Amino acid sequence: MHGIGNSSIKMLTIAVLCLGWTGSRAADLEQPVLPPTPDQAAESKPAVDGINATLSLEVGIDGADVVGGTGSVTFPLGHQFGLQFDASAARFDNDIVGVVPVFRGATHLFWRDPSMGMLGVFGDYFHVDLGGGFNFFAGGIEGALYFNQITVDGFIGVEGGDTVDSGFFNRARLAYYPTEDLVFHIGHAYALEEHRLLYGGEWGFARHGGAASSMFVEGELDEGGDTSMLAGLRFYFGQREKPLIRRHREDDPAALTASSDDENYDFLVKFLLLGPSGVGDH
């Protein structure tokens, strides 16, 4: 009797433990899954929200006869990284040498967290189809920080090429989004031993599904008081509908080598007006 009682108790104990464990697991399975908090959702976003592209068409509006366009395509590399390719072409009409075609290409490899910022490297190639052709290059580090309605971005690197010595250049910019589809920015650039003030804005006026359109104006003022301005249209092609601020932070980063309004076009102006000897000292 004593042995039978012990066996019964052991079996009863095992049965109770099994029932308790089964009930515990069932309770866990029935526990509702809470949706992520906004912070968790932001942290879970990938560096690039699917394959996307941007196309810009621009024209000079300060008297300079410049017409150009820039296209960018961005690909996700896993969850945290992205790869972007830029290509641009423009026509610069100069009174001295006539029409000068210009072509560019750039590659960006970057890490990004849309809730925090971006850090990456880039390389840029620039060709001026004048005479036998002139080639220039640039490369360096780029990055951005995101603070609600404010973005701080920029790059730093080295540039050089035919007829010009290699040198240091940089750009820093502060952007403010008063609304999700409107941004104003101001910044500073240094290249060819010259400082420049940058300014501009962009307004997203239409979006439907993964596509969106915007109008933009960009300008600069150099140390000598010379100005250059561009205006144009920008078309976005992405995976889903979203406002301008999210496209800038979740899709392709800004093409830091815009087709007409940057330090290499500043170099081109000096080259066309002064010749190789005039810019070789920069």
mmCIF file of C-alpha atoms in Angstrom:
data_model
loop_
_atom_site.group_PDB
_atom_site.id
_atom_site.type_symbol
_atom_site.label_atom_id
_atom_site.label_comp_id
_atom_site.label_asym_id
_atom_site.label_seq_id
_atom_site.Cartn_x
_atom_site.Cartn_y
_atom_site.Cartn_z
ATOM 1 C CA MET A 1 0.000 0.000 0.000
ATOM 2 C CA HIS A 2 2.821 2.324 0.915
ATOM 3 C CA GLY A 3 4.489 1.774 -2.488
ATOM 4 C CA ILE A 4 1.244 2.237 -4.378
ATOM 5 C CA GLY A 5 0.557 5.457 -2.494
ATOM 6 C CA ASN A 6 3.986 6.921 -3.386
ATOM 7 C CA SER A 7 3.537 6.039 -7.053
ATOM 8 C CA SER A 8 0.111 7.632 -7.119
ATOM 9 C CA ILE A 9 1.446 10.787 -5.474
ATOM 10 C CA LYS A 10 4.326 10.984 -7.962
ATOM 11 C CA MET A 11 2.012 10.537 -10.922
ATOM 12 C CA LEU A 12 -0.407 13.101 -9.528
ATOM 13 C CA THR A 13 2.443 15.574 -8.971
ATOM 14 C CA ILE A 14 3.736 15.109 -12.510
ATOM 15 C CA ALA A 15 0.230 15.561 -13.916
ATOM 16 C CA VAL A 16 -0.300 18.771 -11.944
ATOM 17 C CA LEU A 17 3.085 20.172 -13.078
ATOM 18 C CA CYS A 18 2.295 19.317 -16.684
ATOM 19 C CA LEU A 19 -1.099 20.966 -16.461
ATOM 20 C CA GLY A 20 0.421 24.042 -14.842
ATOM 21 C CA TRP A 21 3.129 24.347 -17.527
ATOM 22 C CA THR A 22 0.543 23.849 -20.292
ATOM 23 C CA GLY A 23 -1.720 26.498 -18.774
ATOM 24 C CA SER A 24 1.245 28.881 -18.470
ATOM 25 C CA ARG A 25 2.146 28.424 -22.135
ATOM 26 C CA ALA A 26 -1.473 28.898 -23.196
ATOM 27 C CA ALA A 27 -1.652 32.121 -21.210
ATOM 28 C CA ASP A 28 1.537 33.313 -22.924
ATOM 29 C CA LEU A 29 0.114 32.480 -26.324
ATOM 30 C CA GLU A 30 -3.113 34.299 -25.576
ATOM 31 C CA GLN A 31 -1.274 37.405 -24.314
ATOM 32 C CA PRO A 32 -2.085 40.228 -26.757
ATOM 33 C CA VAL A 33 0.825 41.697 -28.728
ATOM 34 C CA LEU A 34 0.967 45.441 -28.156
ATOM 35 C CA PRO A 35 1.813 47.681 -31.113
ATOM 36 C CA PRO A 36 5.285 49.274 -31.000
ATOM 37 C CA THR A 37 5.679 52.705 -29.502
ATOM 38 C CA PRO A 38 6.615 55.554 -31.881
ATOM 39 C CA ASP A 39 10.234 55.324 -30.716
ATOM 40 C CA GLN A 40 10.338 51.567 -31.311
ATOM 41 C CA ALA A 41 8.729 51.989 -34.727
ATOM 42 C CA ALA A 42 11.283 54.643 -35.690
ATOM 43 C CA GLU A 43 14.163 52.453 -34.514
ATOM 44 C CA SER A 44 12.887 49.545 -36.579
ATOM 45 C CA LYS A 45 12.834 51.474 -39.871
ATOM 46 C CA PRO A 46 15.435 50.418 -42.439
ATOM 47 C CA ALA A 47 18.138 52.696 -43.777
ATOM 48 C CA VAL A 48 16.379 52.737 -47.175
ATOM 49 C CA ASP A 49 12.645 52.163 -47.531
ATOM 50 C CA GLY A 50 12.941 49.979 -50.624
ATOM 51 C CA ILE A 51 14.374 50.816 -54.040
ATOM 52 C CA ASN A 52 13.586 54.421 -54.946
ATOM 53 C CA ALA A 53 14.624 57.121 -57.394
ATOM 54 C CA THR A 54 14.650 60.900 -57.820
ATOM 55 C CA LEU A 55 14.826 63.054 -60.948
ATOM 56 C CA SER A 56 15.551 66.809 -60.912
ATOM 57 C CA LEU A 57 15.277 69.250 -63.829
ATOM 58 C CA GLU A 58 16.798 72.680 -63.282
ATOM 59 C CA VAL A 59 17.629 75.924 -65.017
ATOM 60 C CA GLY A 60 19.689 78.993 -64.125
ATOM 61 C CA ILE A 61 17.581 81.993 -63.073
ATOM 62 C CA ASP A 62 20.246 84.605 -62.380
ATOM 63 C CA GLY A 63 21.243 85.366 -65.963
ATOM 64 C CA ALA A 64 23.548 82.364 -66.428
ATOM 65 C CA ASP A 65 22.540 80.096 -69.299
ATOM 66 C CA VAL A 66 22.632 76.761 -67.496
ATOM 67 C CA VAL A 67 20.222 73.867 -68.087
ATOM 68 C CA GLY A 68 20.677 70.509 -66.418
ATOM 69 C CA GLY A 69 19.243 67.482 -64.722
ATOM 70 C CA THR A 70 20.156 65.014 -61.998
ATOM 71 C CA GLY A 71 18.954 61.469 -61.437
ATOM 72 C CA SER A 72 19.492 59.288 -58.360
ATOM 73 C CA VAL A 73 18.705 55.645 -57.594
ATOM 74 C CA THR A 74 19.025 54.204 -54.091
ATOM 75 C CA PHE A 75 19.070 50.566 -53.001
ATOM 76 C CA PRO A 76 18.812 49.044 -49.515
ATOM 77 C CA LEU A 77 21.760 46.912 -48.401
ATOM 78 C CA GLY A 78 20.295 44.843 -45.612
ATOM 79 C CA HIS A 79 18.552 46.753 -42.842
ATOM 80 C CA GLN A 80 21.109 49.388 -41.824
ATOM 81 C CA PHE A 81 22.920 50.343 -45.039
ATOM 82 C CA GLY A 82 22.154 51.862 -48.414
ATOM 83 C CA LEU A 83 23.820 52.402 -51.788
ATOM 84 C CA GLN A 84 23.047 55.397 -53.995
ATOM 85 C CA PHE A 85 24.095 56.296 -57.542
ATOM 86 C CA ASP A 86 23.845 59.849 -58.945
ATOM 87 C CA ALA A 87 24.185 60.878 -62.575
ATOM 88 C CA SER A 88 23.825 64.334 -64.060
ATOM 89 C CA ALA A 89 24.233 66.242 -67.278
ATOM 90 C CA ALA A 90 24.118 69.953 -67.988
ATOM 91 C CA ARG A 91 24.787 72.512 -70.683
ATOM 92 C CA PHE A 92 26.719 75.656 -69.838
ATOM 93 C CA ASP A 93 26.488 78.376 -72.524
ATOM 94 C CA ASN A 94 29.406 80.798 -72.302
ATOM 95 C CA ASP A 95 29.989 83.895 -74.449
ATOM 96 C CA ILE A 96 33.691 83.061 -74.857
ATOM 97 C CA VAL A 97 33.734 79.350 -75.721
ATOM 98 C CA GLY A 98 30.104 78.673 -76.557
ATOM 99 C CA VAL A 99 28.130 75.673 -75.347
ATOM 100 C CA VAL A 100 29.967 73.354 -72.943
ATOM 101 C CA PRO A 101 28.418 69.985 -72.016
ATOM 102 C CA VAL A 102 29.170 68.716 -68.519
ATOM 103 C CA PHE A 103 28.668 65.188 -67.174
ATOM 104 C CA ARG A 104 28.921 63.801 -63.653
ATOM 105 C CA GLY A 105 28.583 60.598 -61.713
ATOM 106 C CA ALA A 106 28.695 59.850 -58.000
ATOM 107 C CA THR A 107 28.355 56.875 -55.663
ATOM 108 C CA HIS A 108 27.313 56.912 -51.993
ATOM 109 C CA LEU A 109 27.596 54.062 -49.466
ATOM 110 C CA PHE A 110 25.988 54.898 -46.137
ATOM 111 C CA TRP A 111 24.604 53.751 -42.800
ATOM 112 C CA ARG A 112 21.367 55.403 -41.683
ATOM 113 C CA ASP A 113 18.821 55.337 -38.891
ATOM 114 C CA PRO A 114 15.836 57.497 -39.985
ATOM 115 C CA SER A 115 15.201 58.439 -36.348
ATOM 116 C CA MET A 116 18.784 59.643 -35.755
ATOM 117 C CA GLY A 117 20.947 60.378 -38.762
ATOM 118 C CA MET A 118 23.235 59.136 -41.514
ATOM 119 C CA LEU A 119 26.960 58.515 -42.022
ATOM 120 C CA GLY A 120 28.619 57.460 -45.251
ATOM 121 C CA VAL A 121 31.341 57.846 -47.862
ATOM 122 C CA PHE A 122 31.069 59.096 -51.439
ATOM 123 C CA GLY A 123 33.041 59.467 -54.629
ATOM 124 C CA ASP A 124 32.329 61.967 -57.426
ATOM 125 C CA TYR A 125 33.563 62.150 -61.033
ATOM 126 C CA PHE A 126 33.143 65.313 -63.131
ATOM 127 C CA HIS A 127 33.856 65.717 -66.868
ATOM 128 C CA VAL A 128 33.894 68.975 -68.856
ATOM 129 C CA ASP A 129 33.599 68.341 -72.605
ATOM 130 C CA LEU A 130 35.741 71.277 -73.686
ATOM 131 C CA GLY A 131 38.650 70.915 -76.104
ATOM 132 C CA GLY A 132 40.176 67.539 -75.390
ATOM 133 C CA GLY A 133 38.064 67.221 -72.242
ATOM 134 C CA PHE A 134 38.890 67.863 -68.605
ATOM 135 C CA ASN A 135 38.283 65.497 -65.713
ATOM 136 C CA PHE A 136 37.906 66.193 -62.002
ATOM 137 C CA PHE A 137 37.224 64.080 -58.954
ATOM 138 C CA ALA A 138 36.076 64.413 -55.368
ATOM 139 C CA GLY A 139 35.648 62.016 -52.486
ATOM 140 C CA GLY A 140 35.065 62.087 -48.769
ATOM 141 C CA ILE A 141 32.704 61.555 -45.869
ATOM 142 C CA GLU A 142 29.078 62.696 -45.633
ATOM 143 C CA GLY A 143 26.581 62.693 -42.800
ATOM 144 C CA ALA A 144 23.358 64.039 -41.339
ATOM 145 C CA LEU A 145 21.618 64.442 -37.981
ATOM 146 C CA TYR A 146 17.823 64.507 -37.598
ATOM 147 C CA PHE A 147 16.051 66.532 -34.884
ATOM 148 C CA ASN A 148 12.266 66.555 -35.364
ATOM 149 C CA GLN A 149 11.781 69.444 -37.842
ATOM 150 C CA ILE A 150 15.511 70.173 -38.231
ATOM 151 C CA THR A 151 18.166 68.387 -40.271
ATOM 152 C CA VAL A 152 21.885 69.168 -40.182
ATOM 153 C CA ASP A 153 23.854 67.631 -43.038
ATOM 154 C CA GLY A 154 27.105 68.078 -44.898
ATOM 155 C CA PHE A 155 30.236 66.540 -46.314
ATOM 156 C CA ILE A 156 33.989 66.927 -46.170
ATOM 157 C CA GLY A 157 36.644 65.656 -48.549
ATOM 158 C CA VAL A 158 39.321 66.240 -51.156
ATOM 159 C CA GLU A 159 38.902 67.265 -54.790
ATOM 160 C CA GLY A 160 41.265 67.743 -57.694
ATOM 161 C CA GLY A 161 41.860 66.932 -61.344
ATOM 162 C CA ASP A 162 43.161 68.309 -64.623
ATOM 163 C CA THR A 163 44.655 71.843 -64.491
ATOM 164 C CA VAL A 164 43.916 72.245 -60.779
ATOM 165 C CA ASP A 165 45.755 71.133 -57.660
ATOM 166 C CA SER A 166 44.067 68.783 -55.215
ATOM 167 C CA GLY A 167 42.498 70.574 -52.280
ATOM 168 C CA PHE A 168 40.203 70.341 -49.322
ATOM 169 C CA PHE A 169 36.478 71.177 -49.584
ATOM 170 C CA ASN A 170 33.426 70.958 -47.333
ATOM 171 C CA ARG A 171 29.792 71.896 -47.022
ATOM 172 C CA ALA A 172 27.485 72.184 -44.019
ATOM 173 C CA ARG A 173 23.770 72.939 -44.149
ATOM 174 C CA LEU A 174 20.914 73.524 -41.711
ATOM 175 C CA ALA A 175 17.413 72.643 -42.948
ATOM 176 C CA TYR A 176 14.133 73.514 -41.247
ATOM 177 C CA TYR A 177 10.759 71.951 -42.084
ATOM 178 C CA PRO A 178 7.929 74.299 -41.010
ATOM 179 C CA THR A 179 5.559 71.691 -42.452
ATOM 180 C CA GLU A 180 6.106 68.106 -43.596
ATOM 181 C CA ASP A 181 6.173 69.176 -47.262
ATOM 182 C CA LEU A 182 8.137 72.425 -47.027
ATOM 183 C CA VAL A 183 11.808 72.951 -46.184
ATOM 184 C CA PHE A 184 14.138 75.964 -46.080
ATOM 185 C CA HIS A 185 17.894 75.571 -45.781
ATOM 186 C CA ILE A 186 20.957 77.727 -45.286
ATOM 187 C CA GLY A 187 24.581 76.695 -45.207
ATOM 188 C CA HIS A 188 28.256 77.293 -45.867
ATOM 189 C CA ALA A 189 30.633 75.778 -48.424
ATOM 190 C CA TYR A 190 34.381 76.011 -48.897
ATOM 191 C CA ALA A 191 36.133 75.003 -52.127
ATOM 192 C CA LEU A 192 38.932 76.325 -54.330
ATOM 193 C CA GLU A 193 40.097 78.431 -51.363
ATOM 194 C CA GLU A 194 36.845 80.362 -51.359
ATOM 195 C CA HIS A 195 33.920 80.515 -48.932
ATOM 196 C CA ARG A 196 30.310 80.628 -50.110
ATOM 197 C CA LEU A 197 26.908 81.165 -48.501
ATOM 198 C CA LEU A 198 24.248 78.626 -49.547
ATOM 199 C CA TYR A 199 20.485 79.068 -49.362
ATOM 200 C CA GLY A 200 17.329 77.591 -50.820
ATOM 201 C CA GLY A 201 14.082 75.760 -50.279
ATOM 202 C CA GLU A 202 11.815 72.996 -51.553
ATOM 203 C CA TRP A 203 8.038 72.605 -51.559
ATOM 204 C CA GLY A 204 6.339 69.275 -52.130
ATOM 205 C CA PHE A 205 3.092 70.207 -53.852
ATOM 206 C CA ALA A 206 1.772 66.828 -55.037
ATOM 207 C CA ARG A 207 2.028 63.190 -53.968
ATOM 208 C CA HIS A 208 0.128 60.085 -54.899
ATOM 209 C CA GLY A 209 1.132 56.572 -53.917
ATOM 210 C CA GLY A 210 4.874 56.148 -54.283
ATOM 211 C CA ALA A 211 5.276 59.199 -56.543
ATOM 212 C CA ALA A 212 5.614 62.854 -55.549
ATOM 213 C CA SER A 213 6.580 66.199 -57.091
ATOM 214 C CA SER A 214 8.232 69.310 -55.694
ATOM 215 C CA MET A 215 9.527 72.720 -56.724
ATOM 216 C CA PHE A 216 12.904 73.976 -55.494
ATOM 217 C CA VAL A 217 15.211 76.988 -55.569
ATOM 218 C CA GLU A 218 18.913 76.860 -54.683
ATOM 219 C CA GLY A 219 21.436 79.662 -54.652
ATOM 220 C CA GLU A 220 24.847 80.725 -53.437
ATOM 221 C CA LEU A 221 26.810 83.892 -52.760
ATOM 222 C CA ASP A 222 30.632 83.823 -52.922
ATOM 223 C CA GLU A 223 33.218 86.045 -51.265
ATOM 224 C CA GLY A 224 33.476 88.312 -54.281
ATOM 225 C CA GLY A 225 29.751 89.046 -54.225
ATOM 226 C CA ASP A 226 28.917 86.868 -57.242
ATOM 227 C CA THR A 227 25.674 84.913 -57.061
ATOM 228 C CA SER A 228 24.204 81.927 -58.843
ATOM 229 C CA MET A 229 20.679 80.558 -58.568
ATOM 230 C CA LEU A 230 18.795 77.582 -59.893
ATOM 231 C CA ALA A 231 15.120 76.701 -59.945
ATOM 232 C CA GLY A 232 13.520 73.466 -60.982
ATOM 233 C CA LEU A 233 11.197 70.531 -60.499
ATOM 234 C CA ARG A 234 11.967 67.330 -58.620
ATOM 235 C CA PHE A 235 10.148 64.028 -59.028
ATOM 236 C CA TYR A 236 10.272 61.241 -56.437
ATOM 237 C CA PHE A 237 9.529 57.559 -57.068
ATOM 238 C CA GLY A 238 9.320 55.368 -53.990
ATOM 239 C CA GLN A 239 7.524 52.458 -52.374
ATOM 240 C CA ARG A 240 4.693 54.328 -50.662
ATOM 241 C CA GLU A 241 3.128 57.742 -50.131
ATOM 242 C CA LYS A 242 4.921 59.961 -47.631
ATOM 243 C CA PRO A 243 5.655 63.672 -47.069
ATOM 244 C CA LEU A 244 8.833 65.427 -48.142
ATOM 245 C CA ILE A 245 10.600 65.209 -44.771
ATOM 246 C CA ARG A 246 10.211 61.425 -44.689
ATOM 247 C CA ARG A 247 11.376 61.049 -48.289
ATOM 248 C CA HIS A 248 14.554 62.928 -47.392
ATOM 249 C CA ARG A 249 15.183 60.704 -44.359
ATOM 250 C CA GLU A 250 13.862 57.303 -45.460
ATOM 251 C CA ASP A 251 14.416 57.170 -49.229
ATOM 252 C CA ASP A 252 17.389 58.561 -51.149
ATOM 253 C CA PRO A 253 19.520 61.150 -49.352
ATOM 254 C CA ALA A 254 20.043 64.470 -51.126
ATOM 255 C CA ALA A 255 22.341 64.205 -54.141
ATOM 256 C CA LEU A 256 25.256 66.071 -52.633
ATOM 257 C CA THR A 257 26.613 66.539 -56.142
ATOM 258 C CA ALA A 258 23.751 68.540 -57.635
ATOM 259 C CA SER A 259 24.121 69.008 -61.364
ATOM 260 C CA SER A 260 24.613 72.734 -61.638
ATOM 261 C CA ASP A 261 25.051 74.600 -58.374
ATOM 262 C CA ASP A 262 28.144 73.505 -56.471
ATOM 263 C CA GLU A 263 31.878 73.938 -56.158
ATOM 264 C CA ASN A 264 32.694 72.175 -59.439
ATOM 265 C CA TYR A 265 30.425 74.501 -61.386
ATOM 266 C CA ASP A 266 32.042 77.343 -59.520
ATOM 267 C CA PHE A 267 35.327 75.966 -60.835
ATOM 268 C CA LEU A 268 33.851 75.669 -64.331
ATOM 269 C CA VAL A 269 32.818 79.329 -64.343
ATOM 270 C CA LYS A 270 36.347 80.377 -63.366
ATOM 271 C CA PHE A 271 37.828 78.051 -65.971
ATOM 272 C CA LEU A 272 35.659 79.397 -68.777
ATOM 273 C CA LEU A 273 36.262 83.023 -67.829
ATOM 274 C CA LEU A 274 39.945 82.864 -66.820
ATOM 275 C CA GLY A 275 41.379 79.798 -68.569
ATOM 276 C CA PRO A 276 43.563 77.131 -66.971
ATOM 277 C CA SER A 277 46.149 79.603 -65.682
ATOM 278 C CA GLY A 278 43.442 81.594 -63.973
ATOM 279 C CA VAL A 279 42.229 78.711 -61.855
ATOM 280 C CA GLY A 280 45.477 76.823 -61.434
ATOM 281 C CA ASP A 281 46.429 78.931 -58.427
ATOM 282 C CA HIS A 282 43.294 77.941 -56.453
#
